[in-house]
């Protein structure tokens, strides 16, 4: 049960996701049990009916993604939670949500993969799955918390972004952030910013469900509200009717991208820690960023001008922010629990203007402060 | 009657994609007539479909229509119905859609007894992809993926639905379009998961390869091979071997899922006070 806002509590990351979802107005959850995300489903099963919401454990991951989309179309803010193997199964319908522009949030508490891997060990191996997991070109928003409080805040933000831009939003957690407990003070409900999806401003006869406003986002009518229209994963015109017209297909896909990439100022966020005068920097996210922050502090104590750039929005990738960093530092250390999924993005953005060094761990163990610190000490001579 | 059907079609979407002789239009027409007879408010009526020829039916209908992914129609529909139980939800699927790729969703929708009315267009074949065998293709029939005759046994959709917990199960053919309409009406009135199997002809991808003739001849085959539940009761298993039993096959009482959930929400709200 939730305690009052404003009171300090010991809370798990997965629990904070539930609190964030409820605060953001989520009233539907469909899921399937999978370690290490299961606590989210368990708590949702307990909490949702208490606020008039609906919980269902579906027959599989595919079905839970489908049910979430159905519920969202019927007007409820909807969320699901899973881990790598389940995330793979959900990809088909995540693509459907992107194409049909149905707001929804998918929480992926990452564990060691591929395949069943080590269900209880942390990893960050789904960075690229989050970006490219479903087929076809599609934009995606993925957010990456590194503390329990941030799991709350980013769940709220994920729900808000999903509703605002009519997209599936991925909350890319990891096992450490999902399972660790921290002292957390949650904000009172009135201080939580909650975004509602845009409703049609015209009578049903004049409604084009896929005619965008100037921001690229079409207002969304819920099923049952009197606006009868067609929703499909096929390429569709502004009425929602299927078509194979090459011009319509191209314009649709470009608009789906524009509605995200034209709003990067709103969608992108990074944390900059001690970067003002930094000569060397770490790029890290999720649980690894916690060790990175400590390593930066210790480097400073040892006389090294180090800093941390932490992508909070991991997709779209904060390219401009990394490029700007590359102009000021000699070395960028990328620390992540995979074999270099984000490092390749960082290298692309750095474009040779600084040295890039990766610290990659795929043993299911965390990257230590000492390892990051050691990398920060090894500034290349000619960088 | 015809005016009713026409009034519920999205005229700008016509002509439809179906081949000459295809039975899908007959099923669609029976569905629309049933919706009119039920007096459903179009604004509160949802038609969800999967992928395949038959699932294109949703897009021609002037209701809240959702054309989903292959096999997943019931899972999307479950989300809609649970989120908003006041909506009347019909789910249109093909035989492969409902019982192969969607088989898991099918048995679990039945187990939950969620108030959805599923209409399965059974043409014994994957038509849209050009005629591959489905779980409903009879043994020995020829398909593009069974060039020497089909080796596997077929499902009995009605028995599958009944075994999994559906509370209304019925079957008709496109020859018996009036009966089909009546069964859809009765299925929609059942507060629970209802399955209406509609035997329909695919002359292009199934009939041609198996020398079953054109659409009309396949309709007449349905007429000649259908027996009512009443007739079937007097027939031996041997006599029923190549027959299609039509009519209301099964009916049961069981708690409906979304109503049970609403009761839980109400009970918890009561406790809070």
XYZ file of C-alpha atoms in Angstrom:
656
model
C 0.000 0.000 0.000
C 1.221 3.488 -0.736
C 2.069 5.806 2.097
C 1.372 9.532 2.197
C 3.356 11.782 -0.101
C 6.102 13.865 1.416
C 7.105 11.152 3.894
C 10.415 9.371 3.516
C 10.084 5.693 2.638
C 12.340 2.817 1.800
C 11.263 1.816 -1.670
C 12.283 -0.494 -4.485
C 12.729 0.782 -8.050
C 9.972 -1.454 -9.361
C 7.683 -0.134 -6.640
C 8.524 3.436 -7.617
C 7.442 2.618 -11.182
C 4.024 1.628 -9.854
C 3.763 4.818 -7.783
C 4.796 6.888 -10.800
C 2.337 5.150 -13.084
C -0.568 5.694 -10.701
C 0.428 9.331 -10.133
C 0.525 9.866 -13.909
C -2.998 8.501 -14.250
C -2.301 4.969 -15.487
C -5.465 2.954 -14.958
C -4.712 -0.177 -16.975
C -1.985 -2.772 -16.699
C -1.643 -6.013 -18.627
C 1.405 -8.155 -18.143
C 2.984 -11.569 -17.848
C 5.248 -12.732 -15.022
C 8.962 -12.301 -15.723
C 11.995 -11.739 -13.526
C 13.139 -9.080 -12.616
C 10.038 -7.016 -13.371
C 7.358 -9.103 -11.663
C 6.947 -6.817 -8.628
C 5.471 -4.205 -10.937
C 2.682 -6.592 -11.984
C 2.118 -7.768 -8.423
C 1.751 -4.240 -7.089
C -0.429 -3.172 -9.996
C -2.746 -6.126 -9.308
C -3.134 -4.854 -5.764
C -3.352 -1.129 -6.402
C -5.278 -0.664 -9.644
C -8.695 -1.988 -8.530
C -8.437 0.306 -5.498
C -8.489 3.337 -7.792
C -11.079 1.940 -10.208
C -8.400 0.774 -12.634
C -8.003 -2.590 -14.320
C -5.300 -5.231 -14.043
C -5.037 -8.373 -16.107
C -2.403 -11.069 -16.309
C -2.604 -12.154 -19.919
C -1.770 -15.544 -21.407
C 1.554 -14.297 -22.787
C 3.709 -11.224 -23.392
C 2.301 -10.688 -26.868
C -1.233 -10.591 -25.550
C -0.365 -8.211 -22.736
C 1.059 -5.714 -25.215
C -2.082 -6.084 -27.344
C -4.391 -5.605 -24.359
C -2.503 -2.461 -23.339
C -3.035 -0.992 -26.804
C -6.717 -1.947 -26.769
C -7.238 -0.357 -23.355
C -5.460 2.824 -24.416
C -7.664 3.077 -27.485
C -10.664 2.724 -25.175
C -9.384 5.726 -23.216
C -7.334 4.448 -20.285
C -3.682 5.309 -19.780
C -1.986 1.942 -20.062
C 1.348 0.414 -19.093
C 3.032 -2.981 -19.161
C 6.276 -4.270 -17.662
C 8.644 -6.995 -18.745
C 12.294 -7.995 -19.192
C 14.433 -8.917 -22.216
C 12.755 -12.143 -23.397
C 9.300 -10.650 -22.913
C 10.410 -7.406 -24.521
C 11.318 -9.420 -27.628
C 7.835 -10.938 -27.729
C 6.209 -7.546 -27.331
C 8.037 -6.018 -30.279
C 5.385 -6.939 -32.853
C 2.728 -4.917 -31.109
C 5.108 -2.133 -30.059
C 5.481 -1.548 -33.790
C 1.701 -1.591 -34.096
C 1.434 1.097 -31.405
C 4.034 3.207 -33.236
C 2.186 2.857 -36.543
C -1.350 3.310 -35.219
C -0.144 6.040 -32.813
C -1.577 4.542 -29.639
C -0.069 5.937 -26.417
C 1.385 3.284 -24.092
C 4.367 2.654 -21.838
C 6.545 -0.461 -21.810
C 8.833 -0.934 -18.826
C 11.806 -3.200 -19.546
C 13.769 -4.142 -16.437
C 16.828 -5.438 -18.247
C 18.492 -8.688 -17.285
C 21.397 -10.700 -18.678
C 20.755 -11.967 -22.175
C 20.503 -13.167 -24.893
C 17.822 -15.788 -24.383
C 16.971 -16.788 -20.834
C 20.535 -15.828 -19.857
C 20.718 -15.039 -16.146
C 17.268 -13.859 -15.128
C 18.469 -12.280 -11.877
C 21.651 -10.618 -13.141
C 21.762 -7.002 -14.294
C 22.667 -6.030 -17.841
C 22.113 -3.236 -20.310
C 21.925 -5.442 -23.371
C 18.568 -4.164 -24.618
C 19.696 -0.658 -25.579
C 19.552 -1.515 -29.261
C 16.500 -3.723 -28.875
C 14.725 -0.705 -27.436
C 15.756 1.276 -30.498
C 15.321 -1.277 -33.274
C 13.448 -4.198 -31.747
C 10.381 -3.964 -33.916
C 10.643 -4.208 -37.674
C 10.707 -1.284 -40.051
C 11.814 2.303 -39.605
C 10.201 3.776 -36.571
C 10.982 6.465 -34.043
C 11.098 5.567 -30.383
C 11.431 7.273 -27.038
C 13.320 5.432 -24.298
C 14.122 6.788 -20.841
C 16.710 5.387 -18.480
C 16.494 5.924 -14.702
C 19.434 5.414 -12.371
C 17.794 5.799 -8.985
C 14.560 4.788 -7.293
C 13.266 8.355 -7.176
C 14.106 8.749 -10.832
C 12.210 5.551 -11.617
C 9.159 7.359 -10.231
C 9.851 10.603 -12.105
C 10.634 8.941 -15.428
C 7.573 6.708 -15.263
C 5.478 9.859 -14.954
C 7.428 11.409 -17.805
C 7.102 8.271 -19.947
C 3.322 8.288 -19.538
C 3.186 12.014 -20.300
C 5.332 11.709 -23.424
C 3.289 8.734 -24.646
C 0.053 10.695 -24.301
C 1.486 13.913 -25.725
C 3.086 12.402 -28.825
C 0.861 9.317 -29.222
C 3.795 6.920 -29.159
C 4.918 3.838 -27.275
C 7.492 4.988 -24.717
C 10.021 2.585 -23.239
C 11.250 2.887 -19.691
C 14.595 1.129 -19.938
C 15.466 0.047 -16.412
C 18.009 -2.507 -15.297
C 17.835 -5.178 -12.613
C 19.811 -3.051 -10.159
C 17.561 -0.017 -10.392
C 14.486 -2.276 -10.402
C 15.407 -4.200 -7.290
C 17.483 -1.862 -5.140
C 15.874 -0.034 -2.274
C 16.497 3.606 -1.480
C 15.097 6.252 0.775
C 12.586 8.139 -1.292
C 10.294 11.089 -0.689
C 7.532 11.177 -3.280
C 5.958 14.477 -4.306
C 2.348 15.226 -3.363
C -0.063 14.472 -6.254
C -0.698 18.163 -6.981
C 2.994 18.626 -7.735
C 3.069 15.847 -10.321
C 2.631 17.216 -13.819
C 0.119 15.066 -15.684
C -0.445 15.351 -19.444
C -3.690 14.261 -21.133
C -3.919 13.237 -24.790
C -5.287 15.801 -27.227
C -8.979 15.302 -27.950
C -10.664 16.154 -31.269
C -11.939 19.726 -31.423
C -14.318 19.045 -34.315
C -17.608 17.136 -34.561
C -17.394 13.456 -35.613
C -18.279 14.182 -39.252
C -15.232 16.433 -39.641
C -12.808 14.203 -37.771
C -9.760 12.827 -39.553
C -8.127 10.519 -37.020
C -4.712 10.760 -38.648
C -4.676 14.410 -39.733
C -1.947 15.986 -37.626
C -2.004 19.378 -35.966
C 0.961 21.656 -36.546
C 2.975 19.697 -33.982
C 2.653 16.563 -36.128
C 0.370 14.844 -33.620
C -3.252 14.097 -34.579
C -5.891 14.586 -31.842
C -7.080 11.221 -30.589
C -10.683 10.143 -30.071
C -11.248 7.193 -27.771
C -13.360 4.271 -28.933
C -16.871 4.768 -27.614
C -16.761 8.572 -27.586
C -18.838 8.988 -30.743
C -16.018 9.300 -33.267
C -16.247 6.123 -35.286
C -13.054 5.514 -37.189
C -10.684 2.829 -38.390
C -7.372 1.876 -36.811
C -4.919 -0.351 -38.666
C -1.248 -1.250 -38.752
C -1.383 -1.003 -42.525
C -0.220 2.204 -44.146
C -3.261 4.452 -43.904
C -4.460 7.839 -45.058
C -5.699 10.629 -42.782
C -9.062 8.860 -42.480
C -7.318 5.737 -41.225
C -8.135 3.808 -44.387
C -5.503 1.419 -45.737
C -3.619 2.449 -48.846
C -0.496 1.461 -50.762
C -0.046 4.921 -52.264
C 3.739 5.518 -52.186
C 3.358 9.220 -51.410
C 1.011 8.555 -48.477
C 3.300 5.805 -47.155
C 6.356 8.026 -47.296
C 4.654 11.041 -45.776
C 3.213 8.920 -42.952
C 6.569 7.459 -41.977
C 8.294 10.823 -42.208
C 5.613 12.429 -40.048
C 5.964 9.702 -37.415
C 9.644 10.659 -37.241
C 9.044 14.409 -37.368
C 6.671 14.353 -34.420
C 9.580 13.100 -32.309
C 12.592 14.752 -33.942
C 10.915 18.180 -34.169
C 10.482 18.117 -30.392
C 13.892 17.061 -29.165
C 14.045 20.060 -26.814
C 11.032 18.655 -25.023
C 11.957 14.978 -25.217
C 15.709 14.900 -24.671
C 17.232 15.203 -21.264
C 20.700 14.538 -19.930
C 22.294 15.048 -16.560
C 25.583 16.966 -16.547
C 27.724 16.419 -13.475
C 30.916 18.439 -12.975
C 31.273 18.997 -16.705
C 31.927 22.774 -16.722
C 35.715 22.515 -16.657
C 36.041 18.795 -17.394
C 38.900 17.503 -19.499
C 37.803 13.890 -19.331
C 34.238 12.659 -19.161
C 32.254 9.507 -18.528
C 29.083 8.688 -20.419
C 27.013 6.230 -18.403
C 23.355 5.499 -17.756
C 21.180 3.446 -15.459
C 22.855 1.666 -12.563
C 26.334 2.184 -14.041
C 25.951 5.967 -13.800
C 25.949 5.609 -10.015
C 29.472 4.157 -10.044
C 30.478 6.706 -12.672
C 29.400 9.603 -10.492
C 31.479 8.290 -7.624
C 34.457 7.732 -9.933
C 34.207 11.341 -11.114
C 34.207 12.564 -7.529
C 37.260 10.474 -6.687
C 39.031 11.568 -9.854
C 38.457 15.184 -8.873
C 39.912 14.454 -5.431
C 42.952 13.044 -7.219
C 43.347 16.205 -9.263
C 41.768 14.968 -12.517
C 39.192 17.289 -14.048
C 36.533 14.661 -14.706
C 32.787 14.949 -15.354
C 29.754 12.806 -16.146
C 27.261 13.066 -18.968
C 24.291 10.831 -18.211
C 21.719 10.310 -20.953
C 18.339 10.263 -19.213
C 16.628 10.106 -22.576
C 18.598 7.351 -24.266
C 16.484 7.310 -27.458
C 16.480 9.536 -29.377
C 20.183 9.563 -28.600
C 21.406 12.944 -27.251
C 23.730 13.392 -30.190
C 24.127 17.156 -30.001
C 24.966 16.973 -26.301
C 27.688 14.368 -26.870
C 29.092 16.248 -29.877
C 29.272 19.405 -27.814
C 31.038 17.506 -25.039
C 33.576 16.131 -27.516
C 34.708 19.646 -28.349
C 35.669 20.326 -24.754
C 37.160 17.083 -23.441
C 40.081 14.931 -24.525
C 38.642 11.606 -23.474
C 35.141 10.144 -23.281
C 34.826 6.925 -21.293
C 31.655 4.956 -22.039
C 30.799 2.509 -19.258
C 27.954 0.098 -19.863
C 26.867 -3.454 -19.068
C 26.989 -4.662 -22.669
C 29.651 -4.956 -25.360
C 29.375 -1.425 -26.651
C 25.824 -0.721 -27.783
C 25.832 2.920 -26.744
C 29.561 3.367 -27.279
C 29.032 3.108 -31.017
C 26.502 5.935 -30.812
C 28.897 7.985 -28.713
C 31.743 7.385 -31.183
C 29.502 8.510 -34.012
C 28.571 11.714 -32.186
C 32.143 12.385 -31.026
C 33.280 12.056 -34.640
C 37.003 11.746 -33.801
C 37.156 15.015 -31.857
C 38.095 13.170 -28.657
C 39.311 9.721 -27.745
C 36.572 7.252 -26.841
C 37.248 4.369 -24.510
C 34.760 1.688 -23.562
C 34.367 -0.199 -20.307
C 32.113 -3.123 -21.003
C 30.943 -5.773 -18.625
C 28.909 -8.821 -19.600
C 29.456 -11.062 -16.571
C 26.267 -10.020 -14.834
C 28.363 -8.023 -12.372
C 28.400 -4.267 -11.953
C 31.143 -2.043 -13.295
C 33.129 -0.760 -10.329
C 34.176 2.762 -9.368
C 37.815 1.662 -9.550
C 37.516 0.472 -13.146
C 36.026 3.757 -14.268
C 38.550 5.723 -12.258
C 41.428 3.787 -13.814
C 40.097 4.575 -17.286
C 39.856 8.278 -16.433
C 43.509 8.286 -15.417
C 44.627 6.990 -18.796
C 44.224 10.113 -20.864
C 45.838 9.535 -24.245
C 48.771 11.831 -24.964
C 47.545 13.160 -28.289
C 43.872 13.345 -27.673
C -32.574 -5.218 -44.763
C -30.282 -4.316 -47.636
C -30.564 -0.645 -46.692
C -29.525 -1.504 -43.167
C -26.424 -3.224 -44.416
C -25.557 -0.392 -46.773
C -26.104 2.217 -44.051
C -23.461 0.536 -41.893
C -20.817 0.357 -44.610
C -18.092 2.916 -45.185
C -19.110 3.617 -48.759
C -15.854 5.347 -49.663
C -14.013 2.109 -48.947
C -15.817 0.122 -51.662
C -15.199 -1.891 -53.769
C -13.898 -4.457 -51.299
C -10.821 -6.616 -51.829
C -12.591 -9.988 -51.916
C -12.579 -12.264 -54.995
C -15.716 -13.139 -56.972
C -17.453 -16.056 -55.262
C -15.868 -15.378 -51.871
C -18.209 -15.938 -48.936
C -16.775 -13.233 -46.687
C -19.342 -10.651 -47.818
C -22.166 -12.952 -46.758
C -20.697 -13.221 -43.261
C -20.210 -9.454 -43.110
C -23.802 -8.914 -44.173
C -25.070 -11.370 -41.521
C -23.014 -9.543 -38.900
C -24.406 -6.134 -39.824
C -27.985 -7.434 -39.868
C -27.390 -8.964 -36.452
C -26.025 -5.679 -35.091
C -29.145 -3.889 -36.386
C -31.440 -6.523 -34.893
C -29.640 -6.210 -31.573
C -30.203 -2.451 -31.705
C -26.558 -1.705 -30.924
C -25.600 1.980 -30.810
C -22.938 2.285 -33.547
C -20.946 4.678 -31.349
C -20.731 2.010 -28.662
C -20.054 -0.866 -31.036
C -16.511 -2.049 -31.636
C -15.387 -4.464 -34.335
C -11.894 -5.867 -33.876
C -10.230 -8.072 -36.469
C -6.959 -9.894 -37.018
C -5.052 -10.359 -40.264
C -6.195 -12.101 -43.419
C -8.873 -11.700 -46.069
C -11.770 -11.936 -43.627
C -10.206 -9.502 -41.183
C -10.442 -6.755 -43.788
C -14.189 -6.808 -43.043
C -13.719 -4.501 -40.041
C -12.487 -1.661 -42.229
C -15.668 -1.623 -44.317
C -17.911 -1.157 -41.295
C -19.015 2.173 -39.869
C -18.346 1.343 -36.220
C -15.277 1.741 -34.004
C -13.050 -0.599 -35.969
C -9.639 -1.999 -35.126
C -7.629 -4.059 -37.601
C -4.883 -5.554 -35.443
C -1.914 -7.923 -35.849
C -2.100 -11.542 -36.986
C -3.778 -13.734 -34.386
C -3.988 -11.009 -31.745
C -7.489 -9.642 -32.279
C -8.886 -11.249 -29.111
C -6.033 -9.884 -26.999
C -6.626 -6.315 -28.261
C -10.366 -6.833 -27.759
C -9.760 -8.029 -24.191
C -8.039 -4.721 -23.421
C -10.899 -2.723 -24.919
C -13.638 -4.668 -23.164
C -11.914 -4.663 -19.773
C -11.126 -0.949 -20.035
C -14.643 -0.049 -21.109
C -17.161 -2.848 -20.423
C -20.118 -0.806 -21.697
C -18.904 -1.259 -25.277
C -20.288 -4.120 -27.372
C -17.317 -5.865 -28.949
C -17.357 -8.179 -31.964
C -14.168 -9.931 -33.029
C -13.717 -11.133 -36.601
C -11.038 -13.688 -37.359
C -10.091 -16.209 -39.991
C -9.552 -19.888 -39.189
C -5.747 -19.665 -39.278
C -5.811 -16.308 -37.506
C -7.999 -17.596 -34.646
C -6.709 -21.124 -34.151
C -3.062 -21.212 -35.334
C -1.181 -18.003 -34.536
C -4.039 -16.841 -32.296
C -4.814 -20.202 -30.704
C -3.494 -19.240 -27.300
C -5.546 -16.048 -27.160
C -8.591 -17.997 -28.332
C -8.542 -20.581 -25.541
C -7.804 -17.973 -22.878
C -10.581 -15.636 -23.982
C -12.860 -18.668 -23.687
C -11.448 -19.620 -20.287
C -12.040 -16.098 -18.943
C -15.530 -16.040 -20.433
C -14.994 -12.398 -21.343
C -18.014 -10.828 -23.021
C -16.809 -10.810 -26.628
C -18.618 -12.203 -29.649
C -16.132 -13.958 -31.908
C -17.115 -14.662 -35.486
C -14.651 -17.025 -37.158
C -14.656 -17.066 -40.942
C -13.653 -20.667 -41.634
C -12.666 -21.138 -45.274
C -10.172 -23.935 -44.471
C -7.230 -22.053 -45.960
C -4.862 -19.073 -45.713
C -6.377 -17.157 -48.599
C -4.544 -13.851 -48.517
C -1.122 -15.470 -48.818
C -2.304 -17.644 -51.686
C -3.609 -20.902 -50.239
C -1.502 -22.538 -47.525
C -2.988 -25.121 -45.153
C -4.514 -23.949 -41.888
C -5.473 -25.893 -38.751
C -8.914 -26.224 -40.381
C -7.789 -27.706 -43.690
C -9.264 -31.218 -43.932
C -6.924 -34.193 -44.287
C -5.882 -34.965 -47.870
C -6.973 -31.603 -49.298
C -4.445 -29.864 -51.508
C -2.884 -26.557 -50.645
C 0.275 -24.802 -51.846
C 2.084 -26.131 -48.772
C 0.421 -29.561 -49.005
C 1.049 -30.328 -52.662
C 0.619 -34.094 -52.070
C -2.461 -33.693 -49.905
C -2.693 -32.464 -46.318
C -1.275 -34.838 -43.699
C -2.458 -33.253 -40.449
C -5.776 -33.566 -38.682
C -8.006 -30.491 -38.435
C -9.336 -28.768 -35.346
C -13.001 -28.745 -34.515
C -13.395 -25.063 -33.571
C -16.645 -25.655 -31.723
C -15.215 -28.443 -29.571
C -12.095 -26.370 -28.932
C -14.187 -23.389 -27.794
C -16.412 -25.533 -25.632
C -13.490 -27.352 -24.038
C -11.762 -24.067 -23.247
C -14.803 -22.591 -21.521
C -16.791 -20.549 -24.051
C -20.406 -20.177 -22.921
C -22.011 -19.947 -26.358
C -20.900 -21.978 -29.373
C -22.661 -22.123 -32.721
C -22.009 -22.842 -36.371
C -23.611 -21.920 -39.668
C -22.550 -21.737 -43.296
C -22.765 -18.883 -45.746
C -25.531 -20.837 -47.518
C -27.535 -20.561 -44.282
C -27.079 -16.787 -43.998
C -30.316 -16.220 -42.065
C -29.341 -18.802 -39.482
C -25.873 -17.257 -39.283
C -27.429 -13.877 -38.482
C -29.656 -15.435 -35.798
C -26.699 -17.184 -34.185
C -24.667 -13.958 -34.076
C -27.616 -12.237 -32.401
C -27.896 -15.023 -29.815
C -24.129 -15.039 -29.293
C -24.030 -11.289 -28.699
C -26.893 -11.593 -26.205
C -24.922 -14.176 -24.252
C -23.107 -12.403 -21.441
C -19.790 -14.158 -21.918
C -17.450 -15.464 -24.596
C -19.409 -16.525 -27.669
C -18.032 -18.258 -30.724
C -19.856 -18.413 -34.026
C -18.085 -20.418 -36.689
C -19.081 -19.367 -40.190
C -18.218 -21.921 -42.866
C -17.348 -19.880 -45.933
C -15.997 -20.613 -49.388
C -12.666 -19.591 -50.876
C -13.020 -20.637 -54.513
C -9.754 -18.940 -55.488
C -7.225 -20.425 -53.088
C -9.007 -23.574 -51.895
C -11.817 -24.569 -54.241
C -9.810 -24.316 -57.440
C -6.957 -26.465 -56.192
C -9.368 -29.106 -54.870
C -11.730 -29.033 -57.878
C -14.676 -27.857 -55.787
C -16.013 -25.536 -58.442
C -16.879 -21.852 -58.327
C -18.390 -19.861 -55.482
C -21.930 -20.952 -56.284
C -20.992 -24.621 -56.461
C -19.181 -24.347 -53.145
C -22.301 -22.747 -51.628
C -24.386 -25.656 -52.880
C -21.854 -28.017 -51.324
C -22.510 -26.276 -47.998
C -26.259 -26.760 -48.517
C -25.814 -30.457 -49.286
C -23.476 -31.200 -46.409
C -25.073 -29.227 -43.581
C -27.304 -30.942 -41.059
C -29.072 -29.242 -38.193
C -28.345 -30.077 -34.574
C -31.745 -31.778 -34.473
C -31.034 -33.937 -37.536
C -27.556 -34.745 -36.301
C -28.928 -36.099 -33.040
C -30.538 -38.915 -34.983
C -27.494 -39.721 -37.111
C -24.646 -42.161 -36.502
C -21.024 -40.965 -36.335
C -20.510 -42.729 -39.669
C -23.371 -40.771 -41.273
C -22.020 -37.515 -39.789
C -18.487 -38.042 -41.061
C -18.627 -35.610 -43.989
C -21.398 -33.426 -42.574
C -21.342 -29.950 -41.035
C -23.551 -29.649 -37.976
C -25.165 -26.238 -37.913
C -27.128 -24.331 -35.284
C -26.607 -23.641 -31.609
C -24.160 -26.304 -30.423
C -23.541 -25.402 -26.808
C -24.627 -22.963 -24.160
C -23.588 -22.660 -20.520
C -23.780 -20.318 -17.571
C -20.543 -18.975 -16.060
C -19.389 -15.708 -14.461
C -18.341 -13.128 -17.040
C -14.837 -11.742 -16.505
C -15.300 -7.965 -16.819
C -18.426 -8.036 -14.638
C -16.533 -10.005 -12.001
C -13.759 -7.423 -12.114
C -16.266 -4.571 -11.759
C -17.675 -6.345 -8.698
C -14.188 -6.475 -7.217
C -13.710 -2.741 -7.800
C -17.097 -2.035 -6.180
C -16.344 -4.318 -3.234
C -13.002 -2.612 -2.610
C -14.606 0.830 -2.852
C -17.194 -0.242 -0.271
C -14.430 -1.398 2.069
C -12.600 1.932 1.724
C -15.672 3.717 3.109
